[in-house]
Short mmCIF file of C-alpha atoms in Angstrom, two decimals:
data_model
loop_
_atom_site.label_atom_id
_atom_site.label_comp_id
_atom_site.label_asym_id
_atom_site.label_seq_id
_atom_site.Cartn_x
_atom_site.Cartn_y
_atom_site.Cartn_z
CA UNK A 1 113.75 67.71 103.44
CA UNK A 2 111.83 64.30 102.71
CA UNK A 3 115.02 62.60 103.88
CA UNK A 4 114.75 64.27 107.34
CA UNK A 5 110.90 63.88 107.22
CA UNK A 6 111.70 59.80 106.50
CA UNK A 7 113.97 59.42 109.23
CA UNK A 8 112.50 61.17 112.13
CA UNK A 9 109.22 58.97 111.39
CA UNK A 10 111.04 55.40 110.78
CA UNK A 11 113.37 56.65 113.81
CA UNK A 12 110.24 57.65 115.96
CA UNK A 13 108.74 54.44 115.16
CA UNK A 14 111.72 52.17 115.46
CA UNK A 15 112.02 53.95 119.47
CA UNK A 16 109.02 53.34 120.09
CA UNK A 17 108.79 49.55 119.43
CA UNK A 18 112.29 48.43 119.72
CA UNK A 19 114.85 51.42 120.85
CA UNK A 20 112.64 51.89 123.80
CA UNK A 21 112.61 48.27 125.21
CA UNK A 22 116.52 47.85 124.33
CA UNK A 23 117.13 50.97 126.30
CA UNK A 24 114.54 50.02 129.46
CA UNK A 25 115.63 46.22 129.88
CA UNK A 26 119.40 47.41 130.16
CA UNK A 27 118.32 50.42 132.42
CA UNK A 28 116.41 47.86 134.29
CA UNK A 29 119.73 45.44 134.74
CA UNK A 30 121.60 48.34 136.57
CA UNK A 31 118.75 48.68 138.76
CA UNK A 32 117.72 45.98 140.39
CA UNK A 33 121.16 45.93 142.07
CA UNK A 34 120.04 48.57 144.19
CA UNK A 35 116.32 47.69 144.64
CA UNK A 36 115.05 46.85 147.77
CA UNK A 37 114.32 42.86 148.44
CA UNK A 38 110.36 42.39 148.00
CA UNK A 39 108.33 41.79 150.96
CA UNK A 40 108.03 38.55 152.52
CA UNK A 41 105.69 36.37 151.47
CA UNK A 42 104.32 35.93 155.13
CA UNK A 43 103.51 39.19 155.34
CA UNK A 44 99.96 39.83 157.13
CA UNK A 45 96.65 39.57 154.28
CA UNK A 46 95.11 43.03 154.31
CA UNK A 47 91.75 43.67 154.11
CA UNK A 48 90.45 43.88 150.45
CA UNK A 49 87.51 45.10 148.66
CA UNK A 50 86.86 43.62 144.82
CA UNK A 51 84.71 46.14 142.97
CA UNK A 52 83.65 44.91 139.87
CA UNK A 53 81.63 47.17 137.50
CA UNK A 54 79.24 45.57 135.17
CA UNK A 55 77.28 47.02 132.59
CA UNK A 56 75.17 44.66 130.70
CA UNK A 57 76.67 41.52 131.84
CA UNK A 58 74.13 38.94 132.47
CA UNK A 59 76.11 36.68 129.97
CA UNK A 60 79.18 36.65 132.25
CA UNK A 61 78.77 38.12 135.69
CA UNK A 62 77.28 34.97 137.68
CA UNK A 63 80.88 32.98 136.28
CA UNK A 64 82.56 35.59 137.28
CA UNK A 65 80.55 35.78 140.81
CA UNK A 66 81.67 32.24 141.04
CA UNK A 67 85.24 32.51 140.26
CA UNK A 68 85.54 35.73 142.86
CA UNK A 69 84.30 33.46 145.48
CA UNK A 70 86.31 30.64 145.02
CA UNK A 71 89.76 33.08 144.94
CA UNK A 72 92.35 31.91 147.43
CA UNK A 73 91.66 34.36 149.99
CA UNK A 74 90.31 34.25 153.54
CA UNK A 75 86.54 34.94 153.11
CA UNK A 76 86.24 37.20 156.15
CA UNK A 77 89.07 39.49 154.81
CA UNK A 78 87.72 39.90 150.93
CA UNK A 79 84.36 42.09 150.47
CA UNK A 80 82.76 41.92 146.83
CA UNK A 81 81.29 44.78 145.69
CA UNK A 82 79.58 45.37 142.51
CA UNK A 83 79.14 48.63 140.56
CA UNK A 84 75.65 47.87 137.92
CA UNK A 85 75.70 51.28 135.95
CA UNK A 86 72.32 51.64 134.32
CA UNK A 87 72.42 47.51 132.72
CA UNK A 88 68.89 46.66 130.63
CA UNK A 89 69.19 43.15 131.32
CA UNK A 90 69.45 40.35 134.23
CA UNK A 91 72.62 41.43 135.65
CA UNK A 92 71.11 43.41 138.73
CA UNK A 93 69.14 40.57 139.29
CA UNK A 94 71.40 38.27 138.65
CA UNK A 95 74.40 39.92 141.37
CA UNK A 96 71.41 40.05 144.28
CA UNK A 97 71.38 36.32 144.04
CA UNK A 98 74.24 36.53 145.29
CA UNK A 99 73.52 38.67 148.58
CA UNK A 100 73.15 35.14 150.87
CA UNK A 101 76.74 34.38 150.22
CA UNK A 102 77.77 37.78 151.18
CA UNK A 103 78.20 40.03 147.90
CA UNK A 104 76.97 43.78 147.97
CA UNK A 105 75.12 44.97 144.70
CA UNK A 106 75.30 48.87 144.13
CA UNK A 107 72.81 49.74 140.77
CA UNK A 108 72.35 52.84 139.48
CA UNK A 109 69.26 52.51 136.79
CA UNK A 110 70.42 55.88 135.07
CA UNK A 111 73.94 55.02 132.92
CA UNK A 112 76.25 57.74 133.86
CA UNK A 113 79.77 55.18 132.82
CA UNK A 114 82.02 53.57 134.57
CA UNK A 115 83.86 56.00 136.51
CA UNK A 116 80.82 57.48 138.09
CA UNK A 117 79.64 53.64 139.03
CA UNK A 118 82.91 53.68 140.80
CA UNK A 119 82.80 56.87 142.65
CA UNK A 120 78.90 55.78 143.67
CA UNK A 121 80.29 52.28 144.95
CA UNK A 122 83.52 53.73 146.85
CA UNK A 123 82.04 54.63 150.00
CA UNK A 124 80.87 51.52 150.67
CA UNK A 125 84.07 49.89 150.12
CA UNK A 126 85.63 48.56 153.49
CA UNK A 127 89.42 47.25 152.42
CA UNK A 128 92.62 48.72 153.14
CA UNK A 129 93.02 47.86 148.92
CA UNK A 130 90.32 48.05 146.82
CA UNK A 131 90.91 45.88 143.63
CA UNK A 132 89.25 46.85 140.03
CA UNK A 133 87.76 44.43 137.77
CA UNK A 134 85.90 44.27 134.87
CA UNK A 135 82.62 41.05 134.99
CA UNK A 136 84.30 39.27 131.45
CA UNK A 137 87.57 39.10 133.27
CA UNK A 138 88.58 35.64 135.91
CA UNK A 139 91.42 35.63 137.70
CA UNK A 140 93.80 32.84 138.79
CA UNK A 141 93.14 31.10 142.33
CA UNK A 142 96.12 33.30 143.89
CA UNK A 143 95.64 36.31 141.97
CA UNK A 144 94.55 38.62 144.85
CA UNK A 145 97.44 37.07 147.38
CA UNK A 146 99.76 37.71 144.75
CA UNK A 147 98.49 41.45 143.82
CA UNK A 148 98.63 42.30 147.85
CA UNK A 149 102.20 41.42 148.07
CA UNK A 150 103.84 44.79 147.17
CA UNK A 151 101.53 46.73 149.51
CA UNK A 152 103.80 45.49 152.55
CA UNK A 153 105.97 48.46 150.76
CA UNK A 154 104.27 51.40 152.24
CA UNK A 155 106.28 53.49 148.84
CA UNK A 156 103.50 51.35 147.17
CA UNK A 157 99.96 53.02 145.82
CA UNK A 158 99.23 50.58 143.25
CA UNK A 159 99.43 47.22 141.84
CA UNK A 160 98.57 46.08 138.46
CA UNK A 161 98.24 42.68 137.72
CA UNK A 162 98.78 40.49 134.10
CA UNK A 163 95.79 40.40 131.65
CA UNK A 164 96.06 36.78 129.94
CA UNK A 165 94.45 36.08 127.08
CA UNK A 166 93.02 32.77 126.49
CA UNK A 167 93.84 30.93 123.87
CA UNK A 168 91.47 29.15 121.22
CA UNK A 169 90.51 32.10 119.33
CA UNK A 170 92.49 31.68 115.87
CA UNK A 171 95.12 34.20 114.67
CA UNK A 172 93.47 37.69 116.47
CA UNK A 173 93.86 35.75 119.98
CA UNK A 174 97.51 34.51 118.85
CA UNK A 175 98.65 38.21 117.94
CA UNK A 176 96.51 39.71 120.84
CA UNK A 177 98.26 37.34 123.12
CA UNK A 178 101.68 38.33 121.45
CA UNK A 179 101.43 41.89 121.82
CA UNK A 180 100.16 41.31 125.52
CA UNK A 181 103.80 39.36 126.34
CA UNK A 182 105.13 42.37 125.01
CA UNK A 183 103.80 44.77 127.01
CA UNK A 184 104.62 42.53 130.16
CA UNK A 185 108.11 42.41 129.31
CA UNK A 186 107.77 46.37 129.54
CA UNK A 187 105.86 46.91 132.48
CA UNK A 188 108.48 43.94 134.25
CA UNK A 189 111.22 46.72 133.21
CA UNK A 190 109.46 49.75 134.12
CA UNK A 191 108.81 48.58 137.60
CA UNK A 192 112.32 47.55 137.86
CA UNK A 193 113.63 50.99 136.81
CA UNK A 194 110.44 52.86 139.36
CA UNK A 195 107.12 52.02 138.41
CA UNK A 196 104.98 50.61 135.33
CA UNK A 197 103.18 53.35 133.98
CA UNK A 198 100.38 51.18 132.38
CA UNK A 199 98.75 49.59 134.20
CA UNK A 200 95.17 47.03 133.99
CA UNK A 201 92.34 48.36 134.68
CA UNK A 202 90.89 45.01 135.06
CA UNK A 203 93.23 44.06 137.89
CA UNK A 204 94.49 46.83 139.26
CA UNK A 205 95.13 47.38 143.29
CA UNK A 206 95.11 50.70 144.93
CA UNK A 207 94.97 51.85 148.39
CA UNK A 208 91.93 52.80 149.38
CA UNK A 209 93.03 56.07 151.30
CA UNK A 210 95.05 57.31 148.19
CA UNK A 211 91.67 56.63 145.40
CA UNK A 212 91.31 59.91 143.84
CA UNK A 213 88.19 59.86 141.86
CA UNK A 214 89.25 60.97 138.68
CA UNK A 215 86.89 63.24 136.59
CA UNK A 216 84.12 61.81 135.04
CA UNK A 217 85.12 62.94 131.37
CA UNK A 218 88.36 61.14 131.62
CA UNK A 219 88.39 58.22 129.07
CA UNK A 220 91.14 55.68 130.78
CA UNK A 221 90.85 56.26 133.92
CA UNK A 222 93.07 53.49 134.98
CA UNK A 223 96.19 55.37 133.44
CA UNK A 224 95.08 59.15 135.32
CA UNK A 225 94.77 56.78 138.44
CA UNK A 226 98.26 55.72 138.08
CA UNK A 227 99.55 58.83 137.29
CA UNK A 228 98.33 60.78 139.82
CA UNK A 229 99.81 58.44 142.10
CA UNK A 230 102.80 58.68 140.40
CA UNK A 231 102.43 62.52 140.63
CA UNK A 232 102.08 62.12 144.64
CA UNK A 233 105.44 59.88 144.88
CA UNK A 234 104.52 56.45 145.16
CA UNK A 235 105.29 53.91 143.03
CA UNK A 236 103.26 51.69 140.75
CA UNK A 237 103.86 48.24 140.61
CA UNK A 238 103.65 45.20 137.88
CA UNK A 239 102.79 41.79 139.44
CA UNK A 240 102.62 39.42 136.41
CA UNK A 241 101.56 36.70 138.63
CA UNK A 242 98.66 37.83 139.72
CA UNK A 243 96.83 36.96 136.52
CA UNK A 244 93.53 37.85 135.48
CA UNK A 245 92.27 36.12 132.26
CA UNK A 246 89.70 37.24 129.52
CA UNK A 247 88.76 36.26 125.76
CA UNK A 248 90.26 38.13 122.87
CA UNK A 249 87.92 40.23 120.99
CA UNK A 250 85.53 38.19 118.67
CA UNK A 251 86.93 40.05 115.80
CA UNK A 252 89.25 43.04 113.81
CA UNK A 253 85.86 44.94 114.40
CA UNK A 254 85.41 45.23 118.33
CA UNK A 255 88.74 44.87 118.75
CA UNK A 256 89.33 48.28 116.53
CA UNK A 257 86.41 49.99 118.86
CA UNK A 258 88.27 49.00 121.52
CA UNK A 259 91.98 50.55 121.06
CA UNK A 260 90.42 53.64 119.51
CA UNK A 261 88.66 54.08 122.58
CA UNK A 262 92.07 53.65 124.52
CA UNK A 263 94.29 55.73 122.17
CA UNK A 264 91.49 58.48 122.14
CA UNK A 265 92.62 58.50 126.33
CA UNK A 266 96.02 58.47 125.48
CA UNK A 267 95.60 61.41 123.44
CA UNK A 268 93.47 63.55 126.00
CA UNK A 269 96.32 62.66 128.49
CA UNK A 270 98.61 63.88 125.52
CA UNK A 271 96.33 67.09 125.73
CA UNK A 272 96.58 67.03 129.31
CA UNK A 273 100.41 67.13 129.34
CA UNK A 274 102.55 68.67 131.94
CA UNK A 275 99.81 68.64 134.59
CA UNK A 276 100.25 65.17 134.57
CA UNK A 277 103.91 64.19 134.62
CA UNK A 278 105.81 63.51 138.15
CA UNK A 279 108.29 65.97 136.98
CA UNK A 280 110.39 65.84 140.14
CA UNK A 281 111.11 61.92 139.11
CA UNK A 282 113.06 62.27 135.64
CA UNK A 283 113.15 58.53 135.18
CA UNK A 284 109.54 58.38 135.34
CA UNK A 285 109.27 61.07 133.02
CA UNK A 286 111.36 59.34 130.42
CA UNK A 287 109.31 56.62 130.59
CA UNK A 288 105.73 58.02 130.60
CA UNK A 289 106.82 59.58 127.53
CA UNK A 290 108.28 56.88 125.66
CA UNK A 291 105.87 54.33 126.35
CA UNK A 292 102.53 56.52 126.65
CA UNK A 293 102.96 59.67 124.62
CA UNK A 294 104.77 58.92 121.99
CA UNK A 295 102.68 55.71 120.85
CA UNK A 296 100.08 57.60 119.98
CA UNK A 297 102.41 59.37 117.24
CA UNK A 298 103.38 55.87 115.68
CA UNK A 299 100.41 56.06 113.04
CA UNK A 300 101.36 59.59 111.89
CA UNK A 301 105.13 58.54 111.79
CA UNK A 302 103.55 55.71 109.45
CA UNK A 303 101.77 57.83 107.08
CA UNK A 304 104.94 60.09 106.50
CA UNK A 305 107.34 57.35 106.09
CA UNK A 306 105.05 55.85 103.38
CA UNK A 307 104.89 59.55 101.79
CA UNK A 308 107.88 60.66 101.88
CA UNK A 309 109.39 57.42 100.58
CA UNK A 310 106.85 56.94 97.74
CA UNK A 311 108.19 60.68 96.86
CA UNK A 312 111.86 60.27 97.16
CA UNK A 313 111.28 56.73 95.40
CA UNK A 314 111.31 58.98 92.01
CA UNK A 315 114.54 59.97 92.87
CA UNK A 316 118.10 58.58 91.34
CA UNK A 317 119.13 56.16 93.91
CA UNK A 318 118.42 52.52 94.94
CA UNK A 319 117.95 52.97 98.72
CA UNK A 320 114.42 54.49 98.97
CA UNK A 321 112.77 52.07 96.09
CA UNK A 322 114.44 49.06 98.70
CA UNK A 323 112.98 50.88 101.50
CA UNK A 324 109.43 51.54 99.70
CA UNK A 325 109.35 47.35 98.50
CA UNK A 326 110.30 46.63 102.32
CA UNK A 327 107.31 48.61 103.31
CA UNK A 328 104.93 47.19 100.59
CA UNK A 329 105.92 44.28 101.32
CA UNK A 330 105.20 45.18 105.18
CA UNK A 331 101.81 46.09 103.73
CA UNK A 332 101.00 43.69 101.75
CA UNK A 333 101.12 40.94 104.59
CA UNK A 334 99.31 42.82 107.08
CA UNK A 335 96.39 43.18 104.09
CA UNK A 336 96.97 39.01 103.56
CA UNK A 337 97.15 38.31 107.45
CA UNK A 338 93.88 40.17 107.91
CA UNK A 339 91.60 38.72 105.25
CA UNK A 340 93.44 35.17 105.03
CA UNK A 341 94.13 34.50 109.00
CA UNK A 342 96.62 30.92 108.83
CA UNK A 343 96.76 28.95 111.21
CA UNK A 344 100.15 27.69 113.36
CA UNK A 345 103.37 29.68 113.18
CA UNK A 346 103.26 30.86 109.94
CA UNK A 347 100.11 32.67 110.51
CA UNK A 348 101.03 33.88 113.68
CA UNK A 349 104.04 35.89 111.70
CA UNK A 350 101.37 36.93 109.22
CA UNK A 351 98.92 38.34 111.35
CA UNK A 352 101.64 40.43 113.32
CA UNK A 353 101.89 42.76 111.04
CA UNK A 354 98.16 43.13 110.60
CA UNK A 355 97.42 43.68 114.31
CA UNK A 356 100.17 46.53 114.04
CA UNK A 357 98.57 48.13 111.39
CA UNK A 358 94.86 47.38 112.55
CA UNK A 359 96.22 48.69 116.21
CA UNK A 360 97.62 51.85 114.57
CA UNK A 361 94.44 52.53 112.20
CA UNK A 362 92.12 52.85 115.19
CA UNK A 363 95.01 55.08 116.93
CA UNK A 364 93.72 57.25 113.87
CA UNK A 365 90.18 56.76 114.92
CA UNK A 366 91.40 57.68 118.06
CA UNK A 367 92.68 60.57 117.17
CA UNK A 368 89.84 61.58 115.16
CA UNK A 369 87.26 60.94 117.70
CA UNK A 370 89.56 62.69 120.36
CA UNK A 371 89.48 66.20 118.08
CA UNK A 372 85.84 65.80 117.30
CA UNK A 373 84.79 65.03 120.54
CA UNK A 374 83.11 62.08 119.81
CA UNK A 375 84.36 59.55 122.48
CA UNK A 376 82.85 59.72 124.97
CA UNK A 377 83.73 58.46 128.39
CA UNK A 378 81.44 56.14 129.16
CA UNK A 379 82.29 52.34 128.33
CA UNK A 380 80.39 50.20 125.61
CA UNK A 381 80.77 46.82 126.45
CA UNK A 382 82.80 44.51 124.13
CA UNK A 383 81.82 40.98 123.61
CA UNK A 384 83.82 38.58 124.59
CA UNK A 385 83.38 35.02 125.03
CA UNK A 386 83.78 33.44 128.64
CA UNK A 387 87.08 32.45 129.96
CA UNK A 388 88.37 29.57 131.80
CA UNK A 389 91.26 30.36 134.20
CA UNK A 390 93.59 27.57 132.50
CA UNK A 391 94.83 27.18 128.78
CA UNK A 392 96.25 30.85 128.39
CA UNK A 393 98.81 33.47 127.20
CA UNK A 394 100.08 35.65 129.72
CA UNK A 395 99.84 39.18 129.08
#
């Protein structure tokens, strides 16, 4: 029984990481035979609409004011619109500066979160896309050109841009950025096969006629955007050159809050299940469920892999005491990568293992918050240094 128990959790968790991938990237091979040739590039601009919600962001939002106006994009087709849900500080203030040179402010003094700052702003959103981002995110000159390509495809609901993280943040912002290459080699596959089914929420493109406000208790509301769209038969797109670039989290610390807060959604859309999934599009479903519902399981595949090996370690046999070393030894790094972060190569390799386990601990918190009911819905800003569009990882 602990054999079985050992390898359904080391086989779980080698799917997820690496079987999953290996099986996607061939999958996507075969498929982009028979995709359709992208749109051309001279396709008409539509009309867009940048909402940006800010919530206590008078450290970053007049940069990232800036860097929205300066985005290659004709002026008279791009409305900025931003969502100020119930900030104590300068940023309403700060954002009606801003009215001369043609940006629309939208501040609700009572904090409700983000999604409700959304559904407030909506209506007064005029583009044929309307493109969500976050106030400690910049994105690259040619971002929005780039992230308005696919919508030529009318089979197209969404677009989600690459997050980049800049470099010049020691180890954390090495793995961060490492991890975030590896989910763009995903998403690049996904969208190959049908669609990327996670998406950005800082850059993410929908069509405004197909927004469907998603319930206010919903934690990552990006994802239940996408999936409802999904749900409805149009595809979701990954456009990793329209890049949109932020700091890494300061440290271990926020950046634990943060993916606790994101695996806590993942497992309320676990919860959610069946009422979620585009069942009539198997492919979809395959990969919804490998890369979204199953992740969440990686840190209890972790615990009973370490159990049941310590226990069949007492048995005769020289295979599980090799495994359990291998896994101490696993360990034991991440433990050494987290309180002794190196610099260069070697402490890139050092630190992986630590943002694995550090990732997969606040899946745990995650979890825990998710059956207590303690997460709630509404964002808490994470701090994050300001970011200069150059000098980056892509995500």
């Amino acid at each position: 029984m602990l054999e079985v128990i050992f390898g359904l959790a080391v086989g779980l968790i080698v799917y997820v990481y690496v079987g999953y991938p290996a099986l996607l990237a061939g999958v996507a091979g075969l498929a982009r035979a028979w995709r359709r040739a992208a749109a051309a590039a001279d396709a008409p601009l539509p009309r867009v609409t940048l909402l940006i919600a800010a919530y206590d962001e008078a450290e970053t939002i007049a940069q990232k004011l800036d860097n929205s106006l300066a985005l290659d994009y004709p002026a008279e087709r791009l409305q900025i619109l931003v969502a100020a849900d119930g900030s104590r500080d300068a940023t309403p203030r700060i954002v009606a500066g801003y009215a001369a040179r043609g940006v629309l402010l939208n501040h609700e003094p009572a904090r409700r979160g983000k999604m409700a700052a959304i559904n407030r702003a909506m209506p007064r959103a005029t583009g044929e896309i309307v493109v969500f981002s976050d106030a400690n995110n910049f994105y690259a000159a040619d971002a929005l050109r780039q992230l308005v390509r696919p919508f030529a495809d009318p089979r197209v609901g969404a677009a989600s841009g690459a997050k980049v993280i800049a470099r010049g943040d020691g180890a954390l912002g090495d793995s961060e950025g490492l991890y975030w290459r590896y989910e763009s080699a995903i998403k690049r596959w996904e969208t190959a096969v049908d669609s990327c089914v996670g998406v950005a929420g800082e850059v993410l493109a929908v069509r405004r006629r197909l927004f469907e406000p998603p319930p206010e208790a919903i934690i990552n509301d990006d994802f239940y955007m996408a999936l409802r769209l999904l749900r409805r038969g149009y595809r979701v797109v990954y456009v990793p050159a329209a890049r949109s670039v932020e700091r890494v989290s300061p440290s271990a610390a926020t950046e634990r809050a943060r993916r606790a807060r994101i695996v806590a959604g993942r497992y309320q859309a676990l919860w959610l299940g069946a009422r979620l999934l585009p069942w009539k599009r198997p492919w979809l479903v395959w990969q919804i469920v490998s890369h979204k519902y199953l992740r969440p399981l990686v840190p209890l595949a972790m615990i009973a892999a370490l159990a049941a090996n310590a226990a069949l370690a007492w048995t005769p046999g020289l295979a599980a005491r090799l495994a359990l070393a291998l896994q101490a030894a696993f360990y034991g790094t991440a433990v050494l990568g987290a309180r002794r972060p190196l610099r260069g190569r070697v402490g890139r390799l050092m630190y992986l293992p630590a943002y694995l386990v550090q990732s997969n601990l606040a899946a745990l918190v995650g979890l825990y918050r998710f059956v207590t009911r303690t997460q709630s819905a509404r964002w808490q800003r994470v701090p994050r240094r300001a970011a200069a569009a150059a000098g980056e990882e892509p995500g």
